[in-house]
Amino acid sequence: MPDIVSFKFEGKLASENRMDFYEVSRFQYAASRLAVKLDHFRRNGNFPDRVTRQANMEIDLRPYEVGSFVIEVVAPALAAAAPLLIELPLSSLWTYVVERVFRPVEDDNLRQALSTQRELLELFENRIAGQEQLMQRTLDLLMETRARGEALSDQNNELYERLLAETTRRAYLEGRQDELRQISDEQDARLMKMATPLLKEMSVPLRRSAQRAKILVGDEKGQIPILSANRMQIEEVELSVVDPEIQVVLIGIVQYNKETGWGRFRNPEWNGLASFSVSADRKDRLRRDLLEAMDLPETYVSAYYVKTPQGENLRLIVVDIVDIERAEAGLPQYDL
């Protein structure tokens, strides 16, 4: 059964099955380059800087759908795509890079959206705030509201779509941890550096053509959402450059959210509390160590640095907990 990745644009011209020619062309150029590079990566373990005729694999485009503007990309089924060095469907790699590039919903985002409907905000404060599985509980609240036939504000509809995509994306990756371990840390770093500028091109059609962009993955039997974002959320990616070198850093972990994989840490060279994240396919393996590290004054982690284009530190992407004795025995530390 073919592997399908769909891009759906909603609102503005897209709701009339129209798109600005320049904007959709810019997006399709970036999306096609990313699709070909991801396909080349699973076949060879690397990807070309330039997409040539030799690098272009069997990835087809289906006719656009009527309604909200939908672009479907179809790749051969996993069994038909052999030989593969990394046995993963193309949809898994799309999910993998989206998880690493886009920032998840945070508490402030929840309250900002829910504040547009007083009753929902009160239910959130009384039943959900401060509890575990905060994002899932908030999603359930919005789903229950929709199921009763009650209208959500535009902000809460956006929140619902975003939370749904994030929870299904995390569940998808958590269920494929073993397969995703085929990707080494070095390959992980190169994938992120390559994918980030191409994924941020999704913001271009959100200038005039649409209000929201979505990515869905699956097959002919059905698809799941892995991203739902507005222009501001996608343009935040433009501020981030992932340092491809993994570094060992000594940090004091202050907070860690088991559900989203995001936390905060202290380090003398950072101003105040800084952020770190752990991708969904690594969360289960690192959860216990990260929670225990909160009781320690300092912990060594191996991580990527996410920086501004000017080189200022934004956050860390944690890859693993490093044994202190091993670190002190000679592993390099990043000079902040």
Short mmCIF file of C-alpha atoms in Angstrom, two decimals:
data_model
loop_
_atom_site.label_atom_id
_atom_site.label_comp_id
_atom_site.label_asym_id
_atom_site.label_seq_id
_atom_site.Cartn_x
_atom_site.Cartn_y
_atom_site.Cartn_z
CA MET A 1 0.00 0.00 0.00
CA PRO A 2 1.50 3.40 -1.00
CA ASP A 3 2.97 5.70 1.64
CA ILE A 4 1.19 9.10 1.58
CA VAL A 5 2.22 12.51 2.94
CA SER A 6 -0.45 15.22 2.61
CA PHE A 7 -0.11 18.97 2.94
CA LYS A 8 -3.35 20.77 3.70
CA PHE A 9 -3.80 24.54 3.63
CA GLU A 10 -6.90 26.12 5.17
CA GLY A 11 -8.47 29.57 5.17
CA LYS A 12 -8.17 32.57 2.84
CA LEU A 13 -7.77 31.52 -0.84
CA ALA A 14 -7.24 27.86 0.09
CA SER A 15 -10.84 27.58 1.32
CA GLU A 16 -11.90 28.36 -2.28
CA ASN A 17 -9.49 25.74 -3.70
CA ARG A 18 -7.12 28.47 -4.86
CA MET A 19 -3.53 29.37 -3.99
CA ASP A 20 -1.18 32.18 -4.93
CA PHE A 21 0.93 30.74 -7.76
CA TYR A 22 4.24 32.06 -6.44
CA GLU A 23 3.54 31.02 -2.85
CA VAL A 24 2.50 27.45 -3.62
CA SER A 25 5.41 27.08 -6.05
CA ARG A 26 7.87 28.14 -3.35
CA PHE A 27 6.37 25.64 -0.93
CA GLN A 28 6.28 22.77 -3.42
CA TYR A 29 9.90 23.35 -4.41
CA ALA A 30 11.02 23.09 -0.77
CA ALA A 31 8.72 20.14 0.02
CA SER A 32 9.89 18.22 -3.04
CA ARG A 33 13.54 18.76 -2.15
CA LEU A 34 12.91 17.54 1.40
CA ALA A 35 10.96 14.49 0.19
CA VAL A 36 13.71 13.47 -2.24
CA LYS A 37 16.45 14.03 0.35
CA LEU A 38 14.60 11.98 2.98
CA ASP A 39 14.08 9.18 0.46
CA HIS A 40 17.76 9.29 -0.52
CA PHE A 41 18.69 9.23 3.16
CA ARG A 42 16.79 6.02 3.90
CA ARG A 43 18.37 4.35 0.87
CA ASN A 44 21.96 5.48 1.45
CA GLY A 45 22.26 6.92 4.97
CA ASN A 46 23.08 10.38 3.59
CA PHE A 47 21.59 12.94 1.26
CA PRO A 48 22.91 15.04 -1.62
CA ASP A 49 23.46 18.79 -1.40
CA ARG A 50 21.96 19.10 -4.87
CA VAL A 51 18.93 17.20 -6.12
CA THR A 52 19.88 15.75 -9.51
CA ARG A 53 18.04 13.40 -11.83
CA GLN A 54 20.01 10.49 -10.39
CA ALA A 55 18.96 11.38 -6.82
CA ASN A 56 15.27 11.82 -7.67
CA MET A 57 13.33 8.69 -6.65
CA GLU A 58 9.79 7.44 -7.30
CA ILE A 59 7.73 10.07 -5.48
CA ASP A 60 4.57 11.18 -7.26
CA LEU A 61 2.12 14.06 -6.85
CA ARG A 62 -1.64 13.45 -6.95
CA PRO A 63 -4.18 15.95 -8.33
CA TYR A 64 -5.16 18.69 -5.92
CA GLU A 65 -8.33 18.03 -3.91
CA VAL A 66 -11.38 20.29 -3.99
CA GLY A 67 -12.10 22.20 -0.79
CA SER A 68 -9.29 23.31 1.48
CA PHE A 69 -6.20 23.07 -0.70
CA VAL A 70 -4.64 19.61 -0.31
CA ILE A 71 -1.42 18.38 -1.93
CA GLU A 72 -0.76 14.62 -1.69
CA VAL A 73 2.69 13.12 -2.18
CA VAL A 74 2.78 9.37 -2.82
CA ALA A 75 5.85 7.15 -2.31
CA PRO A 76 6.18 3.39 -2.86
CA ALA A 77 5.21 1.14 0.04
CA LEU A 78 8.08 0.07 2.28
CA ALA A 79 8.22 -3.42 0.77
CA ALA A 80 8.32 -1.96 -2.74
CA ALA A 81 10.99 0.64 -1.92
CA ALA A 82 13.82 -1.84 -1.30
CA PRO A 83 16.74 -1.93 -1.11
CA LEU A 84 16.84 0.44 1.86
CA LEU A 85 19.74 1.01 4.21
CA ILE A 86 17.34 2.39 6.84
CA GLU A 87 14.06 0.44 6.85
CA LEU A 88 11.61 3.28 7.45
CA PRO A 89 8.64 4.56 5.43
CA LEU A 90 8.97 8.09 4.11
CA SER A 91 6.09 9.21 6.36
CA SER A 92 8.11 8.18 9.45
CA LEU A 93 11.00 10.40 8.39
CA TRP A 94 8.67 13.35 7.83
CA THR A 95 7.26 12.83 11.33
CA TYR A 96 10.78 12.49 12.72
CA VAL A 97 12.02 15.82 11.37
CA VAL A 98 8.80 17.72 12.16
CA GLU A 99 9.11 16.62 15.81
CA ARG A 100 12.63 18.03 16.00
CA VAL A 101 12.02 21.31 14.22
CA PHE A 102 8.72 22.60 15.63
CA ARG A 103 8.14 23.82 19.17
CA PRO A 104 5.15 22.24 21.00
CA VAL A 105 2.27 23.97 22.79
CA GLU A 106 3.26 25.42 26.16
CA ASP A 107 1.20 26.44 29.20
CA ASP A 108 1.04 30.08 28.09
CA ASN A 109 -0.36 29.04 24.71
CA LEU A 110 -3.12 27.06 26.44
CA ARG A 111 -4.22 29.88 28.70
CA GLN A 112 -4.04 32.49 25.95
CA ALA A 113 -6.40 30.49 23.71
CA LEU A 114 -8.72 29.31 26.50
CA SER A 115 -9.07 32.87 27.83
CA THR A 116 -11.21 33.64 24.75
CA GLN A 117 -13.95 31.44 26.31
CA ARG A 118 -14.36 32.07 30.04
CA GLU A 119 -16.17 28.79 30.78
CA LEU A 120 -13.39 26.72 29.19
CA LEU A 121 -10.71 28.64 31.04
CA GLU A 122 -12.52 28.05 34.35
CA LEU A 123 -12.82 24.32 33.63
CA PHE A 124 -9.14 24.23 32.77
CA GLU A 125 -8.11 25.99 35.98
CA ASN A 126 -10.38 23.81 38.15
CA ARG A 127 -9.85 20.39 36.55
CA ILE A 128 -6.61 20.41 34.55
CA ALA A 129 -4.04 23.03 35.59
CA GLY A 130 -1.18 21.54 37.56
CA GLN A 131 -2.12 17.96 36.66
CA GLU A 132 -0.13 15.42 34.68
CA GLN A 133 -0.94 14.89 30.98
CA LEU A 134 -1.84 18.59 30.75
CA MET A 135 -1.92 18.69 26.93
CA GLN A 136 -3.95 15.49 26.58
CA ARG A 137 -6.45 16.64 29.21
CA THR A 138 -6.85 19.99 27.48
CA LEU A 139 -7.34 18.24 24.15
CA ASP A 140 -10.00 16.02 25.77
CA LEU A 141 -11.76 19.13 27.12
CA LEU A 142 -11.88 20.69 23.65
CA MET A 143 -13.02 17.40 22.08
CA GLU A 144 -15.84 17.09 24.64
CA THR A 145 -16.94 20.64 23.89
CA ARG A 146 -17.04 19.92 20.15
CA ALA A 147 -18.86 16.62 20.72
CA ARG A 148 -21.64 18.49 22.57
CA GLY A 149 -22.08 20.67 19.51
CA GLU A 150 -20.78 23.78 21.25
CA ALA A 151 -18.78 26.23 19.19
CA LEU A 152 -15.12 26.94 19.90
CA SER A 153 -13.53 30.32 19.33
CA ASP A 154 -11.12 30.62 16.41
CA GLN A 155 -8.20 30.53 18.85
CA ASN A 156 -9.50 27.38 20.53
CA ASN A 157 -10.15 25.68 17.20
CA GLU A 158 -6.51 26.38 16.32
CA LEU A 159 -5.44 25.06 19.73
CA TYR A 160 -7.50 21.90 19.20
CA GLU A 161 -5.93 21.20 15.80
CA ARG A 162 -2.44 21.89 17.11
CA LEU A 163 -2.82 19.69 20.20
CA LEU A 164 -4.35 16.87 18.13
CA ALA A 165 -1.40 16.93 15.71
CA GLU A 166 1.17 17.02 18.51
CA THR A 167 -0.35 14.19 20.55
CA THR A 168 -0.74 11.91 17.51
CA ARG A 169 2.80 12.74 16.37
CA ARG A 170 4.27 11.88 19.75
CA ALA A 171 2.27 8.63 19.93
CA TYR A 172 3.41 7.71 16.41
CA LEU A 173 7.09 8.23 17.25
CA GLU A 174 6.87 6.57 20.67
CA GLY A 175 5.46 3.48 18.95
CA ARG A 176 8.41 3.35 16.55
CA GLN A 177 11.35 3.90 18.89
CA ASP A 178 13.12 0.68 17.90
CA GLU A 179 12.97 1.39 14.17
CA LEU A 180 14.09 5.00 14.63
CA ARG A 181 17.21 3.88 16.50
CA GLN A 182 18.57 2.95 13.07
CA ILE A 183 19.32 6.68 12.76
CA SER A 184 22.62 7.55 14.46
CA ASP A 185 23.21 10.73 16.45
CA GLU A 186 25.41 12.10 13.68
CA GLN A 187 22.74 11.39 11.05
CA ASP A 188 20.14 12.94 13.36
CA ALA A 189 22.13 16.18 13.48
CA ARG A 190 22.55 16.33 9.71
CA LEU A 191 18.84 15.62 9.15
CA MET A 192 17.82 18.49 11.40
CA LYS A 193 20.20 20.94 9.76
CA MET A 194 18.98 19.94 6.30
CA ALA A 195 15.24 19.84 7.11
CA THR A 196 14.88 23.08 9.08
CA PRO A 197 15.18 25.63 6.23
CA LEU A 198 13.01 23.50 3.95
CA LEU A 199 10.21 23.03 6.51
CA LYS A 200 10.10 26.73 7.29
CA GLU A 201 9.10 27.37 3.66
CA MET A 202 5.62 26.17 4.70
CA SER A 203 5.12 29.70 6.01
CA VAL A 204 5.24 31.21 2.51
CA PRO A 205 1.68 30.17 1.48
CA LEU A 206 0.45 31.60 4.80
CA ARG A 207 1.14 35.14 3.60
CA ARG A 208 -1.81 35.42 1.20
CA SER A 209 -3.03 31.93 0.31
CA ALA A 210 -3.98 30.36 3.66
CA GLN A 211 -4.24 30.86 7.41
CA ARG A 212 -3.06 27.44 8.54
CA ALA A 213 -0.86 24.62 7.24
CA LYS A 214 -1.13 20.94 8.16
CA ILE A 215 0.89 17.81 7.42
CA LEU A 216 -0.75 14.37 7.55
CA VAL A 217 0.88 10.97 7.03
CA GLY A 218 -0.46 7.47 6.41
CA ASP A 219 -1.75 5.36 3.54
CA GLU A 220 -4.95 4.62 1.61
CA LYS A 221 -6.66 3.37 4.79
CA GLY A 222 -6.25 6.67 6.61
CA GLN A 223 -3.92 9.41 7.76
CA ILE A 224 -3.00 11.09 11.03
CA PRO A 225 -2.04 14.76 11.52
CA ILE A 226 1.56 15.43 12.59
CA LEU A 227 1.60 19.22 12.28
CA SER A 228 -0.94 22.04 12.43
CA ALA A 229 0.53 25.52 12.53
CA ASN A 230 -0.17 29.13 11.67
CA ARG A 231 2.27 31.53 10.06
CA MET A 232 3.71 32.82 13.35
CA GLN A 233 4.43 29.30 14.63
CA ILE A 234 6.19 28.33 11.42
CA GLU A 235 8.14 31.57 11.18
CA GLU A 236 9.56 30.88 14.65
CA VAL A 237 11.57 28.17 12.90
CA GLU A 238 13.34 30.88 10.90
CA LEU A 239 14.96 32.09 14.12
CA SER A 240 16.49 28.70 14.87
CA VAL A 241 19.73 27.22 13.55
CA VAL A 242 20.68 23.78 14.86
CA ASP A 243 24.39 23.34 15.54
CA PRO A 244 25.21 19.99 13.85
CA GLU A 245 27.85 19.07 16.45
CA ILE A 246 26.68 17.21 19.56
CA GLN A 247 28.27 18.68 22.69
CA VAL A 248 28.51 17.55 26.31
CA VAL A 249 27.10 20.20 28.67
CA LEU A 250 26.83 20.43 32.46
CA ILE A 251 23.38 21.74 33.45
CA GLY A 252 21.09 21.91 36.47
CA ILE A 253 17.66 20.60 35.44
CA VAL A 254 14.89 22.60 37.13
CA GLN A 255 11.75 21.41 35.31
CA TYR A 256 10.83 18.57 32.98
CA ASN A 257 7.47 17.80 31.37
CA LYS A 258 7.15 14.06 30.76
CA GLU A 259 4.29 14.59 28.32
CA THR A 260 5.83 17.10 25.93
CA GLY A 261 9.51 16.32 26.51
CA TRP A 262 10.33 19.98 27.25
CA GLY A 263 12.07 21.33 30.33
CA ARG A 264 14.16 24.12 31.79
CA PHE A 265 17.69 24.25 33.14
CA ARG A 266 20.21 26.57 34.74
CA ASN A 267 23.74 27.21 33.56
CA PRO A 268 26.02 30.10 34.62
CA GLU A 269 26.55 31.15 31.02
CA TRP A 270 22.81 31.39 30.19
CA ASN A 271 20.54 34.20 31.37
CA GLY A 272 17.97 32.86 33.82
CA LEU A 273 16.16 29.63 33.02
CA ALA A 274 16.89 28.19 29.58
CA SER A 275 14.86 25.58 27.68
CA PHE A 276 15.70 22.09 26.52
CA SER A 277 13.71 19.46 24.65
CA VAL A 278 13.76 15.69 24.17
CA SER A 279 12.21 14.20 21.02
CA ALA A 280 9.25 11.83 21.43
CA ASP A 281 11.17 8.79 20.21
CA ARG A 282 13.77 9.30 22.98
CA LYS A 283 11.45 10.29 25.84
CA ASP A 284 10.70 6.84 27.23
CA ARG A 285 14.36 5.87 27.38
CA LEU A 286 15.44 9.11 29.11
CA ARG A 287 12.39 9.80 31.30
CA ARG A 288 13.67 8.15 34.47
CA ASP A 289 17.16 9.65 34.23
CA LEU A 290 15.82 13.15 33.58
CA LEU A 291 13.39 13.02 36.50
CA GLU A 292 16.14 11.77 38.81
CA ALA A 293 18.46 14.51 37.52
CA MET A 294 16.03 17.12 38.85
CA ASP A 295 17.15 16.11 42.37
CA LEU A 296 20.82 16.63 41.50
CA PRO A 297 22.62 19.99 41.47
CA GLU A 298 24.20 19.26 38.07
CA THR A 299 23.98 16.69 35.29
CA TYR A 300 26.00 16.06 32.15
CA VAL A 301 23.93 15.77 28.97
CA SER A 302 24.87 15.34 25.34
CA ALA A 303 22.89 17.82 23.27
CA TYR A 304 22.59 19.96 20.17
CA TYR A 305 22.62 23.73 20.53
CA VAL A 306 19.78 25.64 18.89
CA LYS A 307 20.90 29.17 18.14
CA THR A 308 19.79 32.35 16.44
CA PRO A 309 21.30 33.06 13.00
CA GLN A 310 23.60 35.48 14.85
CA GLY A 311 24.94 32.64 17.03
CA GLU A 312 23.09 33.37 20.29
CA ASN A 313 22.01 30.33 22.30
CA LEU A 314 18.25 29.63 22.31
CA ARG A 315 17.83 26.13 23.76
CA LEU A 316 19.24 22.59 23.89
CA ILE A 317 17.99 19.42 22.25
CA VAL A 318 19.03 16.67 24.66
CA VAL A 319 20.17 13.40 23.11
CA ASP A 320 21.29 11.48 26.20
CA ILE A 321 22.39 11.63 29.82
CA VAL A 322 26.17 11.31 30.08
CA ASP A 323 27.83 9.41 32.89
CA ILE A 324 29.79 11.92 34.98
CA GLU A 325 32.82 9.67 35.34
CA ARG A 326 32.93 9.25 31.56
CA ALA A 327 32.60 12.98 31.05
CA GLU A 328 35.35 13.77 33.54
CA ALA A 329 37.55 11.15 31.90
CA GLY A 330 37.91 13.27 28.81
CA LEU A 331 34.72 13.83 26.81
CA PRO A 332 34.83 17.40 25.46
CA GLN A 333 32.69 20.05 27.12
CA TYR A 334 31.16 22.83 25.16
CA ASP A 335 32.71 26.21 25.86
CA LEU A 336 29.69 28.38 26.41
#
